PDB file of C-alpha atoms in Angstrom:
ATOM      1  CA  UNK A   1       0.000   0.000   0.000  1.00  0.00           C
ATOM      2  CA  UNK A   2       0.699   3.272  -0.057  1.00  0.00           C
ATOM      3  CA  UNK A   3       3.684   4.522   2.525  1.00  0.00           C
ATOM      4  CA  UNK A   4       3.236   7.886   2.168  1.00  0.00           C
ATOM      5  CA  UNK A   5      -0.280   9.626   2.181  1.00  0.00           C
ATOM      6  CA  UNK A   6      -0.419  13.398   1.837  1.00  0.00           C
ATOM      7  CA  UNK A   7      -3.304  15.974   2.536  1.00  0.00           C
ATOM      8  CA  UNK A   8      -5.069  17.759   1.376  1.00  0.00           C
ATOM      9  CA  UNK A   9      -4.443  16.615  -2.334  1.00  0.00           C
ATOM     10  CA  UNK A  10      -5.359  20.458  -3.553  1.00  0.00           C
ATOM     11  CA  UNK A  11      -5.455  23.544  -1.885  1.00  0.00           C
ATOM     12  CA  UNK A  12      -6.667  26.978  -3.217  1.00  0.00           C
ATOM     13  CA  UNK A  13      -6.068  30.227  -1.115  1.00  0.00           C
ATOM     14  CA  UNK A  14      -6.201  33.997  -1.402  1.00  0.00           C
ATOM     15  CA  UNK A  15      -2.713  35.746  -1.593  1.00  0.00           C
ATOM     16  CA  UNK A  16      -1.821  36.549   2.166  1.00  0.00           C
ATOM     17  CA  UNK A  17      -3.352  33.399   3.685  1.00  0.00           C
ATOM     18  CA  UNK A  18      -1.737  30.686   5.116  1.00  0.00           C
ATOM     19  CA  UNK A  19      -1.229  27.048   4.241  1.00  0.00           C
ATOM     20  CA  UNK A  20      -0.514  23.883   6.111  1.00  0.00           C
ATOM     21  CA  UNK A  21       0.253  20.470   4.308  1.00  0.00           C
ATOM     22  CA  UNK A  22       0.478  17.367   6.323  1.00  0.00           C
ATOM     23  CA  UNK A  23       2.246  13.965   5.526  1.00  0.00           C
ATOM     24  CA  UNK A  24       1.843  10.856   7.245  1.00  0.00           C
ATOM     25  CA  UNK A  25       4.204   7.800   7.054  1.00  0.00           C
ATOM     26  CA  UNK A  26       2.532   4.304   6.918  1.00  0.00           C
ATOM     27  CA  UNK A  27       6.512   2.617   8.234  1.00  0.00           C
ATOM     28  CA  UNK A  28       8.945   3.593  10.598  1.00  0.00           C
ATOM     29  CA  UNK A  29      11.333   5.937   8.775  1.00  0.00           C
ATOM     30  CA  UNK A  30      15.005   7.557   8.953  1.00  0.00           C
ATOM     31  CA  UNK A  31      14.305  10.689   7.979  1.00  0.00           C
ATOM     32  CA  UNK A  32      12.162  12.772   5.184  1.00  0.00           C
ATOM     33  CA  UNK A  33      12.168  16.029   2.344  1.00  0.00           C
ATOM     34  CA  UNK A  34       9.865  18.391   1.091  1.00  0.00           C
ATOM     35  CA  UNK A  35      10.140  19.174  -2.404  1.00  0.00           C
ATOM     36  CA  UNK A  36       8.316  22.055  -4.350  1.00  0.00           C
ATOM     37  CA  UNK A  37       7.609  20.560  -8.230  1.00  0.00           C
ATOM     38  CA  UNK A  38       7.538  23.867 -10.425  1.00  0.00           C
ATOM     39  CA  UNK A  39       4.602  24.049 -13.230  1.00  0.00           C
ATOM     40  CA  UNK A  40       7.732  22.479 -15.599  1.00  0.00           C
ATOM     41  CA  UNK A  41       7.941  19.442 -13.539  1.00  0.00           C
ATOM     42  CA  UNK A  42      11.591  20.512 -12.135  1.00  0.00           C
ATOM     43  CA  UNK A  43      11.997  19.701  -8.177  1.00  0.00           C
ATOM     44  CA  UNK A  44      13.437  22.057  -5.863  1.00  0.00           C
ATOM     45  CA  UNK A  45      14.422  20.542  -2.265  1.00  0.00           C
ATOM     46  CA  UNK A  46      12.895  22.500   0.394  1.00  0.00           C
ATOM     47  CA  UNK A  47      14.036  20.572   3.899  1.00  0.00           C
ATOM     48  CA  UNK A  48      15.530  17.676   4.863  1.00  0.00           C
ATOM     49  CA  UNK A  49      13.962  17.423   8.277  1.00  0.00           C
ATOM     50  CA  UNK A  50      14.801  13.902  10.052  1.00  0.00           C
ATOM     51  CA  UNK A  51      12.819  15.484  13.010  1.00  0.00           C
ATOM     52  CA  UNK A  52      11.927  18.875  15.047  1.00  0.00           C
ATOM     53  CA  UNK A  53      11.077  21.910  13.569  1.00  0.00           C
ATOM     54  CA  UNK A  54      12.863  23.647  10.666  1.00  0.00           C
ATOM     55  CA  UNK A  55      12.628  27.357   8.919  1.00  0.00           C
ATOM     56  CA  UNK A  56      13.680  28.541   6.078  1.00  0.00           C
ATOM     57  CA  UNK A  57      11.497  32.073   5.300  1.00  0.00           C
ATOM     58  CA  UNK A  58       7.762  31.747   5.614  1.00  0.00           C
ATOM     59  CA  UNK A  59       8.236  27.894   5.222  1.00  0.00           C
ATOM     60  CA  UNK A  60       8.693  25.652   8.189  1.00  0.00           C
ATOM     61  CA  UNK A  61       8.828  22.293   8.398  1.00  0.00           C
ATOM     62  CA  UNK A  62       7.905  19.911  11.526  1.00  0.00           C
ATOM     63  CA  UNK A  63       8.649  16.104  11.488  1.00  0.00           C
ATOM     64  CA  UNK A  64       7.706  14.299  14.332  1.00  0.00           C
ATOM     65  CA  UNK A  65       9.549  10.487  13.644  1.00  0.00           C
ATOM     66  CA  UNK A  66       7.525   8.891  16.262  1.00  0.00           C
ATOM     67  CA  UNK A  67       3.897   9.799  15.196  1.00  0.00           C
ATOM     68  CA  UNK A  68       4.655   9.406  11.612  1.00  0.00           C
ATOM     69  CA  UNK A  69       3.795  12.573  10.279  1.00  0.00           C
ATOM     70  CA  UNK A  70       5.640  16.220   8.751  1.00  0.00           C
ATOM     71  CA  UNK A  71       3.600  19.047   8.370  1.00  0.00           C
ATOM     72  CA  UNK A  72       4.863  22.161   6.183  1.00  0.00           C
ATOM     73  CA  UNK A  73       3.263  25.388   6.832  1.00  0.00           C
ATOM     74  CA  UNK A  74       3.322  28.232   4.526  1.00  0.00           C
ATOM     75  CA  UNK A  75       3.005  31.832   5.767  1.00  0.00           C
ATOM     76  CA  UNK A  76       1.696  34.935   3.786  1.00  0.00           C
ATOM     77  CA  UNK A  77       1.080  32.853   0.606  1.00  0.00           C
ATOM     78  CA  UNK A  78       2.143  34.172  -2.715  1.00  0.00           C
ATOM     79  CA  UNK A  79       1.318  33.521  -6.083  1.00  0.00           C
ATOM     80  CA  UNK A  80       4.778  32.309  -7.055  1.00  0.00           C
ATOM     81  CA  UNK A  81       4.309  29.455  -3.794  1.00  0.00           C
ATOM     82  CA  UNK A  82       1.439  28.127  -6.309  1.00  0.00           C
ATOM     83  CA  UNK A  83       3.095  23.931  -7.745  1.00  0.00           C
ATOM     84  CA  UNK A  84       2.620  21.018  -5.989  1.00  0.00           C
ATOM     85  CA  UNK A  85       4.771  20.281  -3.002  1.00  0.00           C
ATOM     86  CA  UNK A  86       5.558  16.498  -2.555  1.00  0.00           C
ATOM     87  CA  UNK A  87       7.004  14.663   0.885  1.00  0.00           C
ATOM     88  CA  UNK A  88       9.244  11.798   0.965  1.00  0.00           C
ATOM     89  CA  UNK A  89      10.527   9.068   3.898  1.00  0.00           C
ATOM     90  CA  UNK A  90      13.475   7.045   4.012  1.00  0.00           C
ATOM     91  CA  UNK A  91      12.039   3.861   5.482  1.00  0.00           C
ATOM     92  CA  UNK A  92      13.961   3.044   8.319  1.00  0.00           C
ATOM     93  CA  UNK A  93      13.871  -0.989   6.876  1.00  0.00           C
ATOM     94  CA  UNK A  94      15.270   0.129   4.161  1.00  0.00           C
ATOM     95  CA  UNK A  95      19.010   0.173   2.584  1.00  0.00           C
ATOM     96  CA  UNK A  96      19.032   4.283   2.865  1.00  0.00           C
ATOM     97  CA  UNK A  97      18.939   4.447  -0.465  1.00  0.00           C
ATOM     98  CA  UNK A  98      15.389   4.642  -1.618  1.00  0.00           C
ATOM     99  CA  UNK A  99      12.728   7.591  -0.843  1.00  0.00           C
ATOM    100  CA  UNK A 100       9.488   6.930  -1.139  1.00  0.00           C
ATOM    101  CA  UNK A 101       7.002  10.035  -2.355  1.00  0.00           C
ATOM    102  CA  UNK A 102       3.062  11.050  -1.433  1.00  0.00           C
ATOM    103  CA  UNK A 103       1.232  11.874  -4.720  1.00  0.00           C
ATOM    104  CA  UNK A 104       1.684  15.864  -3.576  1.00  0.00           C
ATOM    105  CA  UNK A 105      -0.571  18.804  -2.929  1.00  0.00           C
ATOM    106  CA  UNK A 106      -1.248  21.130  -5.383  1.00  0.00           C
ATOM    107  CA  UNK A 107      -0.988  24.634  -3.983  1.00  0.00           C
ATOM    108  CA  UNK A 108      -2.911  27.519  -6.033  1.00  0.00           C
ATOM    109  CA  UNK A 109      -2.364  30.576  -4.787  1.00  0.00           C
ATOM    110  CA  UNK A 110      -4.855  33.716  -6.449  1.00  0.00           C
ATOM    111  CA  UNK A 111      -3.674  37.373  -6.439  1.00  0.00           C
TER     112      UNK A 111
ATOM    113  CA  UNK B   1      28.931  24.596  -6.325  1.00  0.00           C
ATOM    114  CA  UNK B   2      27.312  21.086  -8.003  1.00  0.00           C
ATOM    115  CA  UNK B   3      25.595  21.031 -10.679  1.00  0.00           C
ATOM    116  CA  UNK B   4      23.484  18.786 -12.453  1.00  0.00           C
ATOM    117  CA  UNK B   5      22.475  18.650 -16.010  1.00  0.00           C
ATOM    118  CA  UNK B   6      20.199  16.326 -17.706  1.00  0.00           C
ATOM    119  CA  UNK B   7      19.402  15.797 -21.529  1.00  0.00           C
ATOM    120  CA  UNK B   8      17.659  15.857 -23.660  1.00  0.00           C
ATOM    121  CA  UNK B   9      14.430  18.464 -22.497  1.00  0.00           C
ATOM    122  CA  UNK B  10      11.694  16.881 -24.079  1.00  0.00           C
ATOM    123  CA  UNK B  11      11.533  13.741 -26.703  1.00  0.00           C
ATOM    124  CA  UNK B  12       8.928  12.628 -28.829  1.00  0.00           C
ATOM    125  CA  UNK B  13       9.341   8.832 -30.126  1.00  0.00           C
ATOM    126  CA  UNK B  14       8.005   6.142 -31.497  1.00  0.00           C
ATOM    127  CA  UNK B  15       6.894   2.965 -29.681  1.00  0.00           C
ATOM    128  CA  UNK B  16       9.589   0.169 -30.554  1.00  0.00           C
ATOM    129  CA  UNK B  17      12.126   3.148 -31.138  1.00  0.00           C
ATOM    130  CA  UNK B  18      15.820   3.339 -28.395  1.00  0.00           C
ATOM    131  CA  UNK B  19      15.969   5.403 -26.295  1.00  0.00           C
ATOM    132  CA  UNK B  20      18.758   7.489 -24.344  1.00  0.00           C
ATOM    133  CA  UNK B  21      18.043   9.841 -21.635  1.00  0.00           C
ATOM    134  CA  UNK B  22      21.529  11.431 -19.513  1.00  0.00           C
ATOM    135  CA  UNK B  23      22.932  12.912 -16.769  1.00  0.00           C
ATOM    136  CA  UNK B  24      26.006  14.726 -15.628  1.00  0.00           C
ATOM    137  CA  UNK B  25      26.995  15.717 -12.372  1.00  0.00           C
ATOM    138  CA  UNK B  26      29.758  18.051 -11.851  1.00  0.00           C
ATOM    139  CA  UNK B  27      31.368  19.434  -8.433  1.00  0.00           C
ATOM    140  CA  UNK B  28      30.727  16.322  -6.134  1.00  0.00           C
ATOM    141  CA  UNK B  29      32.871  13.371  -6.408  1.00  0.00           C
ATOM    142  CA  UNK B  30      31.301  10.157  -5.825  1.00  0.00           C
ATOM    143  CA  UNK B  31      27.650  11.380  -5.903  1.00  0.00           C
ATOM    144  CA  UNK B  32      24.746   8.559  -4.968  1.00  0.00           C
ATOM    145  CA  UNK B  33      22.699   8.810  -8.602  1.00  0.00           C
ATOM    146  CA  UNK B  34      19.286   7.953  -9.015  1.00  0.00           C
ATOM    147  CA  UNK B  35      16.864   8.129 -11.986  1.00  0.00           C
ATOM    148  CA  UNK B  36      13.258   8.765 -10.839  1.00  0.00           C
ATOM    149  CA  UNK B  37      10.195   8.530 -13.552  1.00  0.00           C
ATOM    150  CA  UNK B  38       6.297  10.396 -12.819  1.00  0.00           C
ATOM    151  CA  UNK B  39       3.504   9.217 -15.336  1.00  0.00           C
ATOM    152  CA  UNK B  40       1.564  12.434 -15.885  1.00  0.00           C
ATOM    153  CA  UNK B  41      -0.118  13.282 -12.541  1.00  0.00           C
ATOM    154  CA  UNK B  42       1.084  10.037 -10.852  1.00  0.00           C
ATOM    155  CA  UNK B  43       3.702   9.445  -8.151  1.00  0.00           C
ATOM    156  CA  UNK B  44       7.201   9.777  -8.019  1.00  0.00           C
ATOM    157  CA  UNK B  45       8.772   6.951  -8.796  1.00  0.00           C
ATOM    158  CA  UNK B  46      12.653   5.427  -8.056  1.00  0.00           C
ATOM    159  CA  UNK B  47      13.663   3.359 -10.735  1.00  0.00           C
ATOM    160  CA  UNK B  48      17.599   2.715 -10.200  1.00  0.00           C
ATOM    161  CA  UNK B  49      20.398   4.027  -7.881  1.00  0.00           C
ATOM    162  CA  UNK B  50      23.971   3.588  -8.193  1.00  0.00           C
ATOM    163  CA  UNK B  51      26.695   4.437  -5.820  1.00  0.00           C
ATOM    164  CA  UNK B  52      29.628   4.025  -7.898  1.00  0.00           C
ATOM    165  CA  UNK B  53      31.020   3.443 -11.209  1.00  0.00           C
ATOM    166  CA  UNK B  54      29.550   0.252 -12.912  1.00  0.00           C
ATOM    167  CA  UNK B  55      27.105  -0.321  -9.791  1.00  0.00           C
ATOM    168  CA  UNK B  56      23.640  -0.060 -10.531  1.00  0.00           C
ATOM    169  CA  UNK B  57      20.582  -1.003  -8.612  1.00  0.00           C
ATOM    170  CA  UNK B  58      17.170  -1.444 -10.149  1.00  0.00           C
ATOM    171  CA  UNK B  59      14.272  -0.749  -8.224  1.00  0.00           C
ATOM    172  CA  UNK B  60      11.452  -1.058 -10.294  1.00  0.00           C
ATOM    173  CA  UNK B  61      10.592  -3.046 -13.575  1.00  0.00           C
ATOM    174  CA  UNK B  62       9.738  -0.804 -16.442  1.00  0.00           C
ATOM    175  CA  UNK B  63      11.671  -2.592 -19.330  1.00  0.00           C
ATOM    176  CA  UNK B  64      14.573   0.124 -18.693  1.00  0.00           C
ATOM    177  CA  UNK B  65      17.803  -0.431 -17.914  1.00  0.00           C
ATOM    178  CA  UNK B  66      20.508   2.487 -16.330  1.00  0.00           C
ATOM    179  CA  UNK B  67      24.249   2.443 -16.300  1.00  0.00           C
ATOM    180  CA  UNK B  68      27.154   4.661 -14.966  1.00  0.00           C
ATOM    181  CA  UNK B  69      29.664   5.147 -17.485  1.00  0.00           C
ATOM    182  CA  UNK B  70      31.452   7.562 -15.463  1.00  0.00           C
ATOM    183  CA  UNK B  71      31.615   8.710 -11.868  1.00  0.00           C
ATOM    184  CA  UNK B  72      29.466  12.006 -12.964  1.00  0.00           C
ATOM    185  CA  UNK B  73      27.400  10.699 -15.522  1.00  0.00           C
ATOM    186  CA  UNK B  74      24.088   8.119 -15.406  1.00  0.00           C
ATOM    187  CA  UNK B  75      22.312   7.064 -18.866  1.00  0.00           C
ATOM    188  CA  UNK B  76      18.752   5.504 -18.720  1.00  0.00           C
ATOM    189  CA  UNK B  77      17.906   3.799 -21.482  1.00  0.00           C
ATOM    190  CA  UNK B  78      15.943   1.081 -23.685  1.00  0.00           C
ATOM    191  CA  UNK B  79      16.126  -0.377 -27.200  1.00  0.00           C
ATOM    192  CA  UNK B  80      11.990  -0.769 -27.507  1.00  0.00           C
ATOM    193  CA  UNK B  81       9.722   2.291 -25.925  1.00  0.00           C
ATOM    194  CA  UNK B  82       6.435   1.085 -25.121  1.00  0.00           C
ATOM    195  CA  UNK B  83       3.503   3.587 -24.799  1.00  0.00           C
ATOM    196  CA  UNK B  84       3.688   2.693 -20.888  1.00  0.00           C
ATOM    197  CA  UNK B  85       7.182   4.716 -20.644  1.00  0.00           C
ATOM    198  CA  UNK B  86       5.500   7.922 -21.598  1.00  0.00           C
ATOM    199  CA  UNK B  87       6.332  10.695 -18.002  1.00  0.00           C
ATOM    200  CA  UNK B  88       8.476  12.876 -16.866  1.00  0.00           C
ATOM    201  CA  UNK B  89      12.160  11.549 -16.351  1.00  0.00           C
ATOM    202  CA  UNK B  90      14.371  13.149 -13.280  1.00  0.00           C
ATOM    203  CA  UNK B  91      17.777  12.506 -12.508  1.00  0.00           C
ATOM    204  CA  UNK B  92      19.034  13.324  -8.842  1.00  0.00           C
ATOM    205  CA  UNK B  93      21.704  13.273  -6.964  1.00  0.00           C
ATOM    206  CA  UNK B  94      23.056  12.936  -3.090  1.00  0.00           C
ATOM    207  CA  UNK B  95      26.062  13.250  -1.466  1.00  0.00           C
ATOM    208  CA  UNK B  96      27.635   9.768  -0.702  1.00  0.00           C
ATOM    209  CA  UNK B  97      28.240   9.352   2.681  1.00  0.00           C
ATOM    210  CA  UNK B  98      24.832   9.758   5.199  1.00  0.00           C
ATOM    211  CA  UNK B  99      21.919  11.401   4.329  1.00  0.00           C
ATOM    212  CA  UNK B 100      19.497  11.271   1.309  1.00  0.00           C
ATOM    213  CA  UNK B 101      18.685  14.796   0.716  1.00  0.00           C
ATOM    214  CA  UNK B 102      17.954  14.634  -3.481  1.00  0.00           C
ATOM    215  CA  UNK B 103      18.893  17.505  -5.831  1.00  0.00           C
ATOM    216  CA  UNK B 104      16.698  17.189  -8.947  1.00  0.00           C
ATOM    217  CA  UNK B 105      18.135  18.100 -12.386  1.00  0.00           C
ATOM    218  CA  UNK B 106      15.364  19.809 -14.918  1.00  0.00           C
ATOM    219  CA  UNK B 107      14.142  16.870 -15.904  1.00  0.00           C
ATOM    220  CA  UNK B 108      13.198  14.783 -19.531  1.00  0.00           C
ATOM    221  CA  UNK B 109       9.635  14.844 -20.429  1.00  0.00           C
ATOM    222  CA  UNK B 110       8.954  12.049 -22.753  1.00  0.00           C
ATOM    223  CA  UNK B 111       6.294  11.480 -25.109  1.00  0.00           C
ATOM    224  CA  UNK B 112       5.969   7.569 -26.378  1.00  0.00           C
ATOM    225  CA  UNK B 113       3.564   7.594 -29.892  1.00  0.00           C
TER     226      UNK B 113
END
């Protein structure tokens, strides 16, 4: 089945608003990333959070390794945060070489 | 700084047609390599890894095979397309020793006809 489940699958906010994205992790895992996929299908690594909190900007990124689950919250939305932002764990079974990726969230953001 | 460049952009072939699809690291010796494929709107998908010179892994079945030529340079390819290999193609790198944060090169979008 499916390792990695992401929510919500779309999102659509105002310019200004605020987004949260959550990903939950079927397996034990290692450590995961956040990705932002531009419209072109090019993807940009946002954090590699193994655990705890992490900011870069309005972005921050929580992992929390023994419940499972990351959560990336965007602040002040802008229309250039609009792509689809993906999650991925490193199983911890696993030979550290393999990440495994939700299907993404698709972040619109309107002027 | 690294680098990573991929080739071609975009390909439109037939079904039965080769195909070659690259990738070149430069400023990181050693890199892990991995070639990832996404059908259009589907999931991310690993398809080999190597972590050295003539060392690949395959991950998933797709009728594709990878090699390393190089230490900076990974080729994905086939000698029959099927319809089925139609996505978006990403190379990606990480550094070698601990840790598997990716850095994604632009990406191959192929179009199987």
């Amino acid at each position: 089945g499916q390792q990695v489940q992401q929510s919500p699958a779309s999102l659509v906010l105002q310019e200004g608003e605020n987004a949260e994205l959550q990903c939950n992790f079927s397996t034990s895992l290692n450590s995961m990333q956040w990705f932002y996929q531009r419209p072109g299908g090019s993807l940009v690594s946002l954090f590699y959070n193994p655990s705890g909190t992490k900011q870069s900007g309005r972005l921050t990124s929580t992992t929390v390794i023994k419940e499972r689950r990351s959560s990336l919250h965007i602040s002040s939305s802008q229309t250039t945060d609009s792509g689809t932002y993906l999650c991925a764990m490193d199983p911890q079974q696993g030979t550290g070489s393999k990440l495994s990726f939700g299907k993404g969230a698709k972040l619109t953001v309107s002027p | 700084a690294q680098t990573i460049h991929q080739w071609p952009v975009a390909e439109i072939k037939a079904v039965g047609s080769p195909l070659s699809l690259g990738c070149t690291i430069k400023g990181k010796s050693s890199p892990n390599l991995y070639w990832y494929w996404q059908a259009t709107g589907g999931t991310l998908q690993q398809l080999f890894y190597s972590i050295t010179v003539g060392q690949v892994e395959s991950v998933v079945q797709l009728n594709l095979s990878a090699s390393r030529p190089k230490d900076d340079q990974f080729i994905l390819s086939t000698e029959k397309l099927l319809l089925s290999h139609s996505g978006f193609y990403l190379c990606a790198w990480s550094p070698g020793l601990g840790g598997l944060t990716l850095y994604f090169g632009a990406g191959t979008r192929l179009s199987v006809l």
